[in-house]
């Protein structure tokens, strides 16, 4: 497997994002969806990583939006047939390393109460629950987490 910073505006990567949306949209009402689109993922302050298998197929992705004072993890996704192989952990570690090298000292994220696998994964990865941050509204379906770099 290879992980690299890539442009998200590629057909196979767009398909990953579409698959993520197809998974998440039935879990929450529309007003509780906080994913960002391909244009936002292509912004200069975003590190977008893609995991590819040995034949170059995109199997996972994730992003860190570099905000003043922290990096926000967004759009983490691994295709179901590639789960349980450490892909998400490798993408997360890669993104955290890239962001830390650019001066990021803290990571934050928002995920949902209906995603116990994600909550467990982030907790195992050192993230702890915290209060709401940024521009997120009060939402009982949201869970906010944070981890210091290093």
Tab-separated table of N, CA and C in Angstrom:
chain	number	residue	atom	x	y	z
A	1	UNK	N	0.832	-1.184	0.000
A	1	UNK	CA	0.000	0.000	0.000
A	1	UNK	C	0.874	1.244	0.000
A	2	UNK	N	0.440	2.238	-0.755
A	2	UNK	CA	1.131	3.518	-0.819
A	2	UNK	C	0.157	4.620	-0.404
A	3	UNK	N	0.650	5.546	0.412
A	3	UNK	CA	-0.154	6.693	0.834
A	3	UNK	C	0.590	7.949	0.424
A	4	UNK	N	-0.120	8.874	-0.199
A	4	UNK	CA	0.499	10.117	-0.654
A	4	UNK	C	-0.524	11.249	-0.627
A	5	UNK	N	-0.004	12.477	-0.565
A	5	UNK	CA	-0.845	13.652	-0.734
A	5	UNK	C	-1.211	13.712	-2.211
A	6	UNK	N	-2.490	13.801	-2.493
A	6	UNK	CA	-2.963	13.830	-3.871
A	6	UNK	C	-4.050	14.882	-4.037
A	7	UNK	N	-4.325	15.198	-5.285
A	7	UNK	CA	-5.446	16.059	-5.629
A	7	UNK	C	-6.727	15.238	-5.478
A	8	UNK	N	-7.701	15.722	-4.715
A	8	UNK	CA	-8.928	14.950	-4.549
A	8	UNK	C	-9.807	14.921	-5.799
A	9	UNK	N	-9.556	15.811	-6.738
A	9	UNK	CA	-10.398	15.907	-7.924
A	9	UNK	C	-9.953	14.908	-8.996
A	10	UNK	N	-10.058	13.616	-8.654
A	10	UNK	CA	-9.749	12.515	-9.558
A	10	UNK	C	-10.945	11.560	-9.507
A	11	UNK	N	-11.311	10.947	-10.626
A	11	UNK	CA	-12.515	10.100	-10.630
A	11	UNK	C	-12.538	9.029	-9.547
A	12	UNK	N	-11.434	8.317	-9.318
A	12	UNK	CA	-11.458	7.250	-8.314
A	12	UNK	C	-11.544	7.801	-6.896
A	13	UNK	N	-11.005	8.982	-6.673
A	13	UNK	CA	-11.088	9.613	-5.355
A	13	UNK	C	-12.479	10.195	-5.135
A	14	UNK	N	-13.038	10.793	-6.166
A	14	UNK	CA	-14.416	11.296	-6.082
A	14	UNK	C	-15.349	10.142	-5.738
A	15	UNK	N	-15.093	8.961	-6.295
A	15	UNK	CA	-15.913	7.791	-5.989
A	15	UNK	C	-15.792	7.410	-4.509
A	16	UNK	N	-14.581	7.513	-3.939
A	16	UNK	CA	-14.415	7.254	-2.504
A	16	UNK	C	-15.291	8.193	-1.677
A	17	UNK	N	-15.265	9.481	-2.016
A	17	UNK	CA	-16.055	10.477	-1.295
A	17	UNK	C	-17.549	10.189	-1.473
A	18	UNK	N	-17.945	9.815	-2.696
A	18	UNK	CA	-19.346	9.464	-2.930
A	18	UNK	C	-19.757	8.247	-2.102
A	19	UNK	N	-18.862	7.266	-2.000
A	19	UNK	CA	-19.149	6.077	-1.192
A	19	UNK	C	-19.282	6.447	0.291
A	20	UNK	N	-18.418	7.340	0.754
A	20	UNK	CA	-18.502	7.807	2.135
A	20	UNK	C	-19.841	8.498	2.376
A	21	UNK	N	-20.234	9.374	1.451
A	21	UNK	CA	-21.519	10.053	1.593
A	21	UNK	C	-22.676	9.058	1.594
A	22	UNK	N	-22.617	8.059	0.720
A	22	UNK	CA	-23.682	7.047	0.656
A	22	UNK	C	-23.787	6.281	1.967
A	23	UNK	N	-22.658	6.081	2.647
A	23	UNK	CA	-22.659	5.414	3.948
A	23	UNK	C	-23.234	6.330	5.032
A	24	UNK	N	-22.798	7.598	5.050
A	24	UNK	CA	-23.169	8.493	6.143
A	24	UNK	C	-24.563	9.098	6.021
A	25	UNK	N	-25.006	9.399	4.823
A	25	UNK	CA	-26.275	10.125	4.671
A	25	UNK	C	-27.471	9.426	5.306
A	26	UNK	N	-27.586	8.090	5.226
A	26	UNK	CA	-28.735	7.468	5.902
A	26	UNK	C	-28.658	7.507	7.437
A	27	UNK	N	-27.479	7.788	7.984
A	27	UNK	CA	-27.302	7.769	9.435
A	27	UNK	C	-27.800	9.023	10.131
A	28	UNK	N	-27.865	10.141	9.406
A	28	UNK	CA	-28.150	11.433	10.028
A	28	UNK	C	-29.080	12.259	9.141
A	29	UNK	N	-29.834	13.181	9.736
A	29	UNK	CA	-30.635	14.094	8.913
A	29	UNK	C	-29.706	15.052	8.146
A	30	UNK	N	-30.182	15.614	7.039
A	30	UNK	CA	-29.307	16.467	6.201
A	30	UNK	C	-28.621	17.596	6.962
A	31	UNK	N	-29.301	18.182	7.929
A	31	UNK	CA	-28.701	19.304	8.660
A	31	UNK	C	-27.562	18.868	9.588
A	32	UNK	N	-27.382	17.567	9.773
A	32	UNK	CA	-26.310	17.056	10.630
A	32	UNK	C	-25.150	16.477	9.821
A	33	UNK	N	-25.087	16.834	8.533
A	33	UNK	CA	-23.966	16.392	7.679
A	33	UNK	C	-22.976	17.543	7.555
A	34	UNK	N	-21.730	17.277	7.939
A	34	UNK	CA	-20.720	18.338	7.947
A	34	UNK	C	-19.515	18.010	7.068
A	35	UNK	N	-19.692	17.081	6.135
A	35	UNK	CA	-18.605	16.754	5.210
A	35	UNK	C	-18.335	17.919	4.282
A	36	UNK	N	-17.117	17.986	3.776
A	36	UNK	CA	-16.771	19.049	2.830
A	36	UNK	C	-16.623	18.442	1.444
A	37	UNK	N	-16.891	19.255	0.427
A	37	UNK	CA	-16.908	18.759	-0.944
A	37	UNK	C	-15.515	18.785	-1.587
A	38	UNK	N	-15.448	18.330	-2.823
A	38	UNK	CA	-14.179	18.231	-3.539
A	38	UNK	C	-13.512	19.598	-3.674
A	39	UNK	N	-14.296	20.640	-3.939
A	39	UNK	CA	-13.707	21.981	-4.060
A	39	UNK	C	-13.034	22.391	-2.753
A	40	UNK	N	-13.696	22.174	-1.624
A	40	UNK	CA	-13.107	22.524	-0.322
A	40	UNK	C	-11.898	21.652	-0.023
A	41	UNK	N	-11.959	20.372	-0.412
A	41	UNK	CA	-10.820	19.469	-0.190
A	41	UNK	C	-9.612	19.860	-1.049
A	42	UNK	N	-9.844	20.629	-2.090
A	42	UNK	CA	-8.769	21.056	-2.996
A	42	UNK	C	-8.130	22.374	-2.575
A	43	UNK	N	-8.605	22.975	-1.485
A	43	UNK	CA	-8.081	24.268	-1.037
A	43	UNK	C	-6.615	24.152	-0.606
A	44	UNK	N	-5.922	25.270	-0.643
A	44	UNK	CA	-4.485	25.294	-0.337
A	44	UNK	C	-4.172	24.891	1.096
A	45	UNK	N	-5.110	25.082	2.023
A	45	UNK	CA	-4.858	24.759	3.431
A	45	UNK	C	-5.280	23.325	3.790
A	46	UNK	N	-5.508	22.475	2.792
A	46	UNK	CA	-5.957	21.110	3.034
A	46	UNK	C	-4.898	20.112	2.573
A	47	UNK	N	-4.576	19.177	3.470
A	47	UNK	CA	-3.721	18.044	3.124
A	47	UNK	C	-4.670	16.877	2.865
A	48	UNK	N	-4.702	16.390	1.635
A	48	UNK	CA	-5.598	15.294	1.275
A	48	UNK	C	-4.756	14.085	0.904
A	49	UNK	N	-4.943	12.999	1.646
A	49	UNK	CA	-4.148	11.789	1.437
A	49	UNK	C	-5.010	10.678	0.847
A	50	UNK	N	-4.379	9.906	-0.042
A	50	UNK	CA	-5.045	8.756	-0.659
A	50	UNK	C	-4.175	7.523	-0.429
A	51	UNK	N	-4.825	6.447	0.012
A	51	UNK	CA	-4.158	5.148	0.139
A	51	UNK	C	-4.513	4.345	-1.102
A	52	UNK	N	-3.478	3.781	-1.733
A	52	UNK	CA	-3.681	2.971	-2.939
A	52	UNK	C	-3.077	1.589	-2.719
A	53	UNK	N	-3.752	0.594	-3.269
A	53	UNK	CA	-3.245	-0.772	-3.150
A	53	UNK	C	-2.113	-1.006	-4.148
A	54	UNK	N	-1.643	-2.239	-4.217
A	54	UNK	CA	-0.474	-2.565	-5.045
A	54	UNK	C	-0.694	-2.351	-6.532
A	55	UNK	N	-1.947	-2.288	-6.987
A	55	UNK	CA	-2.211	-2.015	-8.407
A	55	UNK	C	-2.663	-0.576	-8.652
A	56	UNK	N	-2.619	0.257	-7.589
A	56	UNK	CA	-2.926	1.680	-7.740
A	56	UNK	C	-4.378	2.063	-7.526
A	57	UNK	N	-5.187	1.134	-7.059
A	57	UNK	CA	-6.590	1.433	-6.791
A	57	UNK	C	-6.719	2.214	-5.486
A	58	UNK	N	-7.486	3.296	-5.517
A	58	UNK	CA	-7.729	4.090	-4.315
A	58	UNK	C	-8.617	3.284	-3.365
A	59	UNK	N	-8.094	2.990	-2.172
A	59	UNK	CA	-8.834	2.172	-1.204
A	59	UNK	C	-9.210	2.946	0.057
A	60	UNK	N	-8.623	4.116	0.248
A	60	UNK	CA	-8.931	4.914	1.424
A	60	UNK	C	-8.459	6.342	1.239
A	61	UNK	N	-8.985	7.226	2.089
A	61	UNK	CA	-8.588	8.626	2.002
A	61	UNK	C	-8.845	9.320	3.333
A	62	UNK	N	-8.336	10.517	3.419
A	62	UNK	CA	-8.563	11.365	4.573
A	62	UNK	C	-7.943	12.720	4.320
A	63	UNK	N	-8.351	13.696	5.112
A	63	UNK	CA	-7.835	15.050	4.947
A	63	UNK	C	-7.633	15.706	6.297
A	64	UNK	N	-6.721	16.651	6.315
A	64	UNK	CA	-6.582	17.555	7.459
A	64	UNK	C	-6.666	18.972	6.910
A	65	UNK	N	-7.642	19.710	7.428
A	65	UNK	CA	-7.800	21.116	7.089
A	65	UNK	C	-6.974	21.894	8.102
A	66	UNK	N	-5.972	22.590	7.623
A	66	UNK	CA	-5.077	23.342	8.502
A	66	UNK	C	-5.751	24.668	8.870
A	67	UNK	N	-6.218	24.739	10.107
A	67	UNK	CA	-6.849	25.939	10.648
A	67	UNK	C	-5.846	26.643	11.554
A	68	UNK	N	-6.054	27.926	11.868
A	68	UNK	CA	-5.168	28.578	12.834
A	68	UNK	C	-5.248	27.862	14.190
A	69	UNK	N	-4.146	27.283	14.637
A	69	UNK	CA	-4.085	26.645	15.938
A	69	UNK	C	-4.340	25.154	15.969
A	70	UNK	N	-4.883	24.579	14.891
A	70	UNK	CA	-5.143	23.141	14.873
A	70	UNK	C	-5.397	22.662	13.439
A	71	UNK	N	-5.350	21.365	13.289
A	71	UNK	CA	-5.736	20.740	12.036
A	71	UNK	C	-6.989	19.926	12.272
A	72	UNK	N	-7.973	20.068	11.383
A	72	UNK	CA	-9.215	19.317	11.538
A	72	UNK	C	-9.253	18.142	10.571
A	73	UNK	N	-9.412	16.977	11.134
A	73	UNK	CA	-9.511	15.757	10.349
A	73	UNK	C	-10.879	15.697	9.680
A	74	UNK	N	-10.887	15.425	8.371
A	74	UNK	CA	-12.124	15.346	7.602
A	74	UNK	C	-12.035	14.179	6.625
A	75	UNK	N	-13.175	13.678	6.242
A	75	UNK	CA	-13.319	12.754	5.115
A	75	UNK	C	-12.472	11.491	5.191
A	76	UNK	N	-12.328	10.944	6.405
A	76	UNK	CA	-11.650	9.656	6.559
A	76	UNK	C	-12.577	8.555	6.070
A	77	UNK	N	-12.048	7.719	5.190
A	77	UNK	CA	-12.860	6.629	4.657
A	77	UNK	C	-11.966	5.532	4.107
A	78	UNK	N	-12.366	4.290	4.370
A	78	UNK	CA	-11.702	3.112	3.801
A	78	UNK	C	-12.791	2.232	3.212
A	79	UNK	N	-12.572	1.775	1.999
A	79	UNK	CA	-13.544	0.877	1.368
A	79	UNK	C	-13.783	-0.335	2.279
A	80	UNK	N	-15.038	-0.783	2.389
A	80	UNK	CA	-15.358	-1.885	3.308
A	80	UNK	C	-14.499	-3.130	3.117
A	81	UNK	N	-14.190	-3.481	1.882
A	81	UNK	CA	-13.406	-4.696	1.637
A	81	UNK	C	-11.938	-4.555	2.056
A	82	UNK	N	-11.516	-3.357	2.406
A	82	UNK	CA	-10.132	-3.135	2.848
A	82	UNK	C	-10.038	-2.805	4.337
A	83	UNK	N	-11.162	-2.840	5.030
A	83	UNK	CA	-11.154	-2.555	6.470
A	83	UNK	C	-10.549	-3.719	7.229
A	84	UNK	N	-10.024	-3.418	8.411
A	84	UNK	CA	-9.420	-4.447	9.238
A	84	UNK	C	-7.985	-4.772	8.855
A	85	UNK	N	-7.418	-3.982	7.944
A	85	UNK	CA	-6.049	-4.207	7.470
A	85	UNK	C	-5.104	-3.079	7.880
A	86	UNK	N	-5.594	-2.171	8.719
A	86	UNK	CA	-4.755	-1.072	9.186
A	86	UNK	C	-4.674	0.121	8.254
A	87	UNK	N	-5.510	0.150	7.218
A	87	UNK	CA	-5.450	1.252	6.250
A	87	UNK	C	-5.772	2.582	6.930
A	88	UNK	N	-6.852	2.631	7.692
A	88	UNK	CA	-7.244	3.886	8.343
A	88	UNK	C	-6.158	4.386	9.285
A	89	UNK	N	-5.569	3.493	10.061
A	89	UNK	CA	-4.504	3.892	10.990
A	89	UNK	C	-3.306	4.454	10.228
A	90	UNK	N	-2.984	3.856	9.101
A	90	UNK	CA	-1.845	4.345	8.304
A	90	UNK	C	-2.149	5.686	7.661
A	91	UNK	N	-3.364	5.862	7.166
A	91	UNK	CA	-3.752	7.158	6.592
A	91	UNK	C	-3.727	8.227	7.681
A	92	UNK	N	-4.280	7.920	8.840
A	92	UNK	CA	-4.301	8.881	9.941
A	92	UNK	C	-2.882	9.249	10.366
A	93	UNK	N	-2.020	8.259	10.553
A	93	UNK	CA	-0.637	8.531	10.957
A	93	UNK	C	0.086	9.365	9.902
A	94	UNK	N	-0.153	9.065	8.642
A	94	UNK	CA	0.465	9.826	7.548
A	94	UNK	C	0.011	11.284	7.604
A	95	UNK	N	-1.298	11.497	7.723
A	95	UNK	CA	-1.822	12.862	7.771
A	95	UNK	C	-1.306	13.624	8.985
A	96	UNK	N	-1.304	12.976	10.134
A	96	UNK	CA	-0.803	13.644	11.341
A	96	UNK	C	0.672	14.015	11.172
A	97	UNK	N	1.460	13.124	10.588
A	97	UNK	CA	2.880	13.397	10.362
A	97	UNK	C	3.075	14.569	9.409
A	98	UNK	N	2.325	14.571	8.318
A	98	UNK	CA	2.429	15.663	7.335
A	98	UNK	C	2.023	17.000	7.964
A	99	UNK	N	0.952	16.991	8.752
A	99	UNK	CA	0.488	18.226	9.379
A	99	UNK	C	1.469	18.707	10.443
A	100	UNK	N	2.004	17.779	11.222
A	100	UNK	CA	2.986	18.137	12.245
A	100	UNK	C	4.223	18.750	11.602
A	101	UNK	N	4.654	18.206	10.486
A	101	UNK	CA	5.819	18.750	9.772
A	101	UNK	C	5.569	20.171	9.279
A	102	UNK	N	4.300	20.534	9.158
A	102	UNK	CA	3.926	21.889	8.718
A	102	UNK	C	3.568	22.778	9.901
A	103	UNK	N	3.881	22.332	11.121
A	103	UNK	CA	3.700	23.158	12.306
A	103	UNK	C	2.418	22.942	13.077
A	104	UNK	N	1.624	21.962	12.702
A	104	UNK	CA	0.371	21.696	13.418
A	104	UNK	C	0.682	20.996	14.740
A	105	UNK	N	0.121	21.511	15.836
A	105	UNK	CA	0.399	20.942	17.159
A	105	UNK	C	-0.816	20.278	17.796
A	106	UNK	N	-1.988	20.352	17.132
A	106	UNK	CA	-3.199	19.784	17.699
A	106	UNK	C	-4.131	19.363	16.568
A	107	UNK	N	-4.820	18.245	16.789
A	107	UNK	CA	-5.771	17.743	15.799
A	107	UNK	C	-7.150	17.674	16.435
A	108	UNK	N	-8.152	18.025	15.659
A	108	UNK	CA	-9.536	17.960	16.114
A	108	UNK	C	-10.377	17.278	15.046
A	109	UNK	N	-11.537	16.804	15.462
A	109	UNK	CA	-12.460	16.204	14.501
A	109	UNK	C	-13.871	16.249	15.033
A	110	UNK	N	-14.806	16.109	14.121
A	110	UNK	CA	-16.220	15.931	14.438
A	110	UNK	C	-16.641	14.650	13.752
A	111	UNK	N	-17.306	13.786	14.494
A	111	UNK	CA	-17.900	12.585	13.922
A	111	UNK	C	-19.273	12.429	14.549
A	112	UNK	N	-19.943	11.335	14.238
A	112	UNK	CA	-21.313	11.210	14.704
A	112	UNK	C	-21.542	10.076	15.682
A	113	UNK	N	-22.597	10.223	16.458
A	113	UNK	CA	-22.940	9.230	17.474
A	113	UNK	C	-23.320	7.880	16.867
A	114	UNK	N	-23.719	7.872	15.596
A	114	UNK	CA	-24.142	6.627	14.937
A	114	UNK	C	-23.004	5.907	14.234
A	115	UNK	N	-21.782	6.270	14.568
A	115	UNK	CA	-20.610	5.640	13.962
A	115	UNK	C	-19.694	5.091	15.060
A	116	UNK	N	-20.114	4.039	15.749
A	116	UNK	CA	-19.324	3.513	16.859
A	116	UNK	C	-17.938	3.026	16.436
A	117	UNK	N	-17.812	2.527	15.219
A	117	UNK	CA	-16.496	2.074	14.752
A	117	UNK	C	-15.534	3.248	14.661
A	118	UNK	N	-16.012	4.376	14.145
A	118	UNK	CA	-15.171	5.571	14.048
A	118	UNK	C	-14.799	6.076	15.437
A	119	UNK	N	-15.775	6.134	16.331
A	119	UNK	CA	-15.502	6.602	17.695
A	119	UNK	C	-14.454	5.725	18.372
A	120	UNK	N	-14.574	4.436	18.209
A	120	UNK	CA	-13.608	3.504	18.791
A	120	UNK	C	-12.230	3.665	18.159
A	121	UNK	N	-12.191	3.789	16.832
A	121	UNK	CA	-10.923	3.973	16.116
A	121	UNK	C	-10.203	5.231	16.596
A	122	UNK	N	-10.923	6.340	16.681
A	122	UNK	CA	-10.278	7.589	17.097
A	122	UNK	C	-9.815	7.508	18.550
A	123	UNK	N	-10.598	6.894	19.413
A	123	UNK	CA	-10.176	6.732	20.810
A	123	UNK	C	-8.904	5.889	20.881
A	124	UNK	N	-8.845	4.784	20.133
A	124	UNK	CA	-7.626	3.953	20.096
A	124	UNK	C	-6.432	4.727	19.533
A	125	UNK	N	-6.715	5.726	18.701
A	125	UNK	CA	-5.659	6.526	18.071
A	125	UNK	C	-5.246	7.723	18.914
A	126	UNK	N	-5.768	7.818	20.144
A	126	UNK	CA	-5.341	8.865	21.061
A	126	UNK	C	-6.227	10.086	21.129
A	127	UNK	N	-7.360	10.059	20.456
A	127	UNK	CA	-8.277	11.193	20.483
A	127	UNK	C	-9.208	11.084	21.686
A	128	UNK	N	-9.454	12.214	22.335
A	128	UNK	CA	-10.349	12.266	23.489
A	128	UNK	C	-11.502	13.219	23.180
A	129	UNK	N	-12.643	12.924	23.758
A	129	UNK	CA	-13.807	13.794	23.551
A	129	UNK	C	-13.544	15.180	24.127
A	130	UNK	N	-14.135	16.157	23.486
A	130	UNK	CA	-13.988	17.555	23.892
A	130	UNK	C	-15.279	18.290	23.558
A	131	UNK	N	-15.323	19.570	23.926
A	131	UNK	CA	-16.502	20.366	23.611
A	131	UNK	C	-16.497	20.746	22.126
A	132	UNK	N	-17.622	21.243	21.678
A	132	UNK	CA	-17.794	21.714	20.305
A	132	UNK	C	-16.709	22.748	19.991
A	133	UNK	N	-16.303	22.823	18.735
A	133	UNK	CA	-15.297	23.801	18.306
A	133	UNK	C	-15.675	24.373	16.949
A	134	UNK	N	-14.949	25.419	16.564
A	134	UNK	CA	-15.126	26.007	15.233
A	134	UNK	C	-16.533	26.519	14.992
A	135	UNK	N	-17.012	26.292	13.780
A	135	UNK	CA	-18.319	26.800	13.372
A	135	UNK	C	-19.428	25.760	13.503
A	136	UNK	N	-19.157	24.660	14.153
A	136	UNK	CA	-20.181	23.631	14.295
A	136	UNK	C	-21.299	24.119	15.207
A	137	UNK	N	-22.539	23.825	14.834
A	137	UNK	CA	-23.653	24.192	15.725
A	137	UNK	C	-23.781	23.178	16.858
A	138	UNK	N	-24.576	23.537	17.848
A	138	UNK	CA	-24.926	22.556	18.878
A	138	UNK	C	-25.707	21.448	18.176
A	139	UNK	N	-25.276	20.217	18.328
A	139	UNK	CA	-25.924	19.104	17.639
A	139	UNK	C	-25.739	17.845	18.472
A	140	UNK	N	-26.818	17.289	19.001
A	140	UNK	CA	-26.687	16.093	19.838
A	140	UNK	C	-26.187	14.866	19.072
A	141	UNK	N	-26.157	14.939	17.741
A	141	UNK	CA	-25.673	13.826	16.934
A	141	UNK	C	-24.169	13.896	16.692
A	142	UNK	N	-23.540	15.007	17.066
A	142	UNK	CA	-22.110	15.196	16.863
A	142	UNK	C	-21.298	14.792	18.087
A	143	UNK	N	-20.119	14.247	17.823
A	143	UNK	CA	-19.117	13.982	18.855
A	143	UNK	C	-17.849	14.689	18.399
A	144	UNK	N	-17.265	15.481	19.295
A	144	UNK	CA	-16.048	16.216	18.992
A	144	UNK	C	-14.889	15.597	19.750
A	145	UNK	N	-13.740	15.505	19.083
A	145	UNK	CA	-12.568	14.862	19.689
A	145	UNK	C	-11.318	15.665	19.369
A	146	UNK	N	-10.271	15.449	20.165
A	146	UNK	CA	-9.020	16.192	20.022
A	146	UNK	C	-7.842	15.344	20.449
A	147	UNK	N	-6.705	15.637	19.833
A	147	UNK	CA	-5.447	14.973	20.173
A	147	UNK	C	-4.320	15.972	19.965
A	148	UNK	N	-3.389	16.004	20.897
A	148	UNK	CA	-2.197	16.827	20.711
A	148	UNK	C	-1.218	16.104	19.818
A	149	UNK	N	-0.513	16.858	18.974
A	149	UNK	CA	0.508	16.269	18.113
A	149	UNK	C	1.688	15.832	18.981
A	150	UNK	N	2.426	14.893	18.460
A	150	UNK	CA	3.643	14.484	19.161
A	150	UNK	C	3.480	13.175	19.756
